[in-house]
Amino acid sequence: MRVVAKKTLREFWELHADCKEQLKSWYDEAENAEWKSPADIKREYPSASIVANNRVVFNIKGNSYRLIVKINYGYGIVWIRFIGTHTDYDKINAENI
């Protein structure tokens, strides 16, 4: 998969160093993944939430942080749509961000 944009993750972990390694690991795993459907993601990340509009919510650092991505399975592209604390996540609509 091609993940767009690592810069978003980097800027976040510079402010929240406690999740740096988890975000780097997620990025590397996503870059090397070949997700063709939500089922492929659920096999690797059972705690991930599949939501509408091709969005997937990943729990980062024991659910302290949430990462929302939008995926185009056909083209193999993952767009970072949101990374934030659980409190920040509660203020948004994961399906539309």
mmCIF file of C-alpha atoms in Angstrom, residues 13-76:
data_model
loop_
_atom_site.group_PDB
_atom_site.id
_atom_site.type_symbol
_atom_site.label_atom_id
_atom_site.label_comp_id
_atom_site.label_asym_id
_atom_site.label_seq_id
_atom_site.Cartn_x
_atom_site.Cartn_y
_atom_site.Cartn_z
ATOM 1 C CA TRP A 13 4.653 11.910 17.239
ATOM 2 C CA GLU A 14 6.857 14.982 17.652
ATOM 3 C CA LEU A 15 4.144 16.307 19.983
ATOM 4 C CA HIS A 16 3.280 12.884 21.478
ATOM 5 C CA ALA A 17 6.573 11.011 21.727
ATOM 6 C CA ASP A 18 4.949 8.154 23.649
ATOM 7 C CA CYS A 19 3.380 6.841 20.424
ATOM 8 C CA LYS A 20 6.315 7.374 18.046
ATOM 9 C CA GLU A 21 7.354 3.729 17.814
ATOM 10 C CA GLN A 22 3.776 2.485 17.439
ATOM 11 C CA LEU A 23 3.079 4.936 14.608
ATOM 12 C CA LYS A 24 6.348 4.062 12.867
ATOM 13 C CA SER A 25 5.495 0.367 13.124
ATOM 14 C CA TRP A 26 1.964 0.926 11.808
ATOM 15 C CA TYR A 27 3.348 2.950 8.881
ATOM 16 C CA ASP A 28 5.899 0.265 7.967
ATOM 17 C CA GLU A 29 3.291 -2.496 8.212
ATOM 18 C CA ALA A 30 0.793 -0.536 6.097
ATOM 19 C CA GLU A 31 3.429 0.268 3.454
ATOM 20 C CA ASN A 32 4.224 -3.440 3.134
ATOM 21 C CA ALA A 33 0.605 -4.612 3.255
ATOM 22 C CA GLU A 34 -1.495 -5.695 0.298
ATOM 23 C CA TRP A 35 -4.958 -4.990 1.638
ATOM 24 C CA LYS A 36 -7.612 -5.844 -0.940
ATOM 25 C CA SER A 37 -10.607 -5.580 1.395
ATOM 26 C CA PRO A 38 -11.562 -4.661 4.957
ATOM 27 C CA ALA A 39 -11.340 -8.365 5.832
ATOM 28 C CA ASP A 40 -7.593 -8.264 5.112
ATOM 29 C CA ILE A 41 -7.186 -5.461 7.639
ATOM 30 C CA LYS A 42 -9.280 -7.232 10.272
ATOM 31 C CA ARG A 43 -7.060 -10.307 9.969
ATOM 32 C CA GLU A 44 -3.990 -8.208 10.825
ATOM 33 C CA TYR A 45 -5.690 -5.741 13.174
ATOM 34 C CA PRO A 46 -8.664 -7.395 14.888
ATOM 35 C CA SER A 47 -9.318 -4.282 17.006
ATOM 36 C CA ALA A 48 -9.526 -1.978 13.964
ATOM 37 C CA SER A 49 -12.974 -0.567 13.256
ATOM 38 C CA ILE A 50 -14.255 -0.595 9.694
ATOM 39 C CA VAL A 51 -16.557 2.399 9.178
ATOM 40 C CA ALA A 52 -18.437 3.875 6.225
ATOM 41 C CA ASN A 53 -16.829 5.606 3.249
ATOM 42 C CA ASN A 54 -13.797 3.284 3.201
ATOM 43 C CA ARG A 55 -12.572 4.581 6.557
ATOM 44 C CA VAL A 56 -10.706 2.425 9.052
ATOM 45 C CA VAL A 57 -10.003 3.382 12.669
ATOM 46 C CA PHE A 58 -6.859 1.961 14.250
ATOM 47 C CA ASN A 59 -6.167 2.007 17.977
ATOM 48 C CA ILE A 60 -2.670 3.263 18.709
ATOM 49 C CA LYS A 61 -0.795 2.725 21.964
ATOM 50 C CA GLY A 62 -3.433 0.735 23.771
ATOM 51 C CA ASN A 63 -6.269 2.898 22.496
ATOM 52 C CA SER A 64 -4.714 6.122 23.857
ATOM 53 C CA TYR A 65 -4.714 7.472 20.315
ATOM 54 C CA ARG A 66 -6.859 6.907 17.247
ATOM 55 C CA LEU A 67 -5.711 6.854 13.645
ATOM 56 C CA ILE A 68 -8.289 7.169 10.871
ATOM 57 C CA VAL A 69 -7.393 6.346 7.306
ATOM 58 C CA LYS A 70 -9.300 6.301 4.046
ATOM 59 C CA ILE A 71 -8.426 3.414 1.752
ATOM 60 C CA ASN A 72 -8.756 2.908 -1.974
ATOM 61 C CA TYR A 73 -8.286 -0.845 -2.153
ATOM 62 C CA GLY A 74 -8.217 -0.943 -5.957
ATOM 63 C CA TYR A 75 -5.326 1.503 -6.239
ATOM 64 C CA GLY A 76 -3.599 0.447 -3.021
#
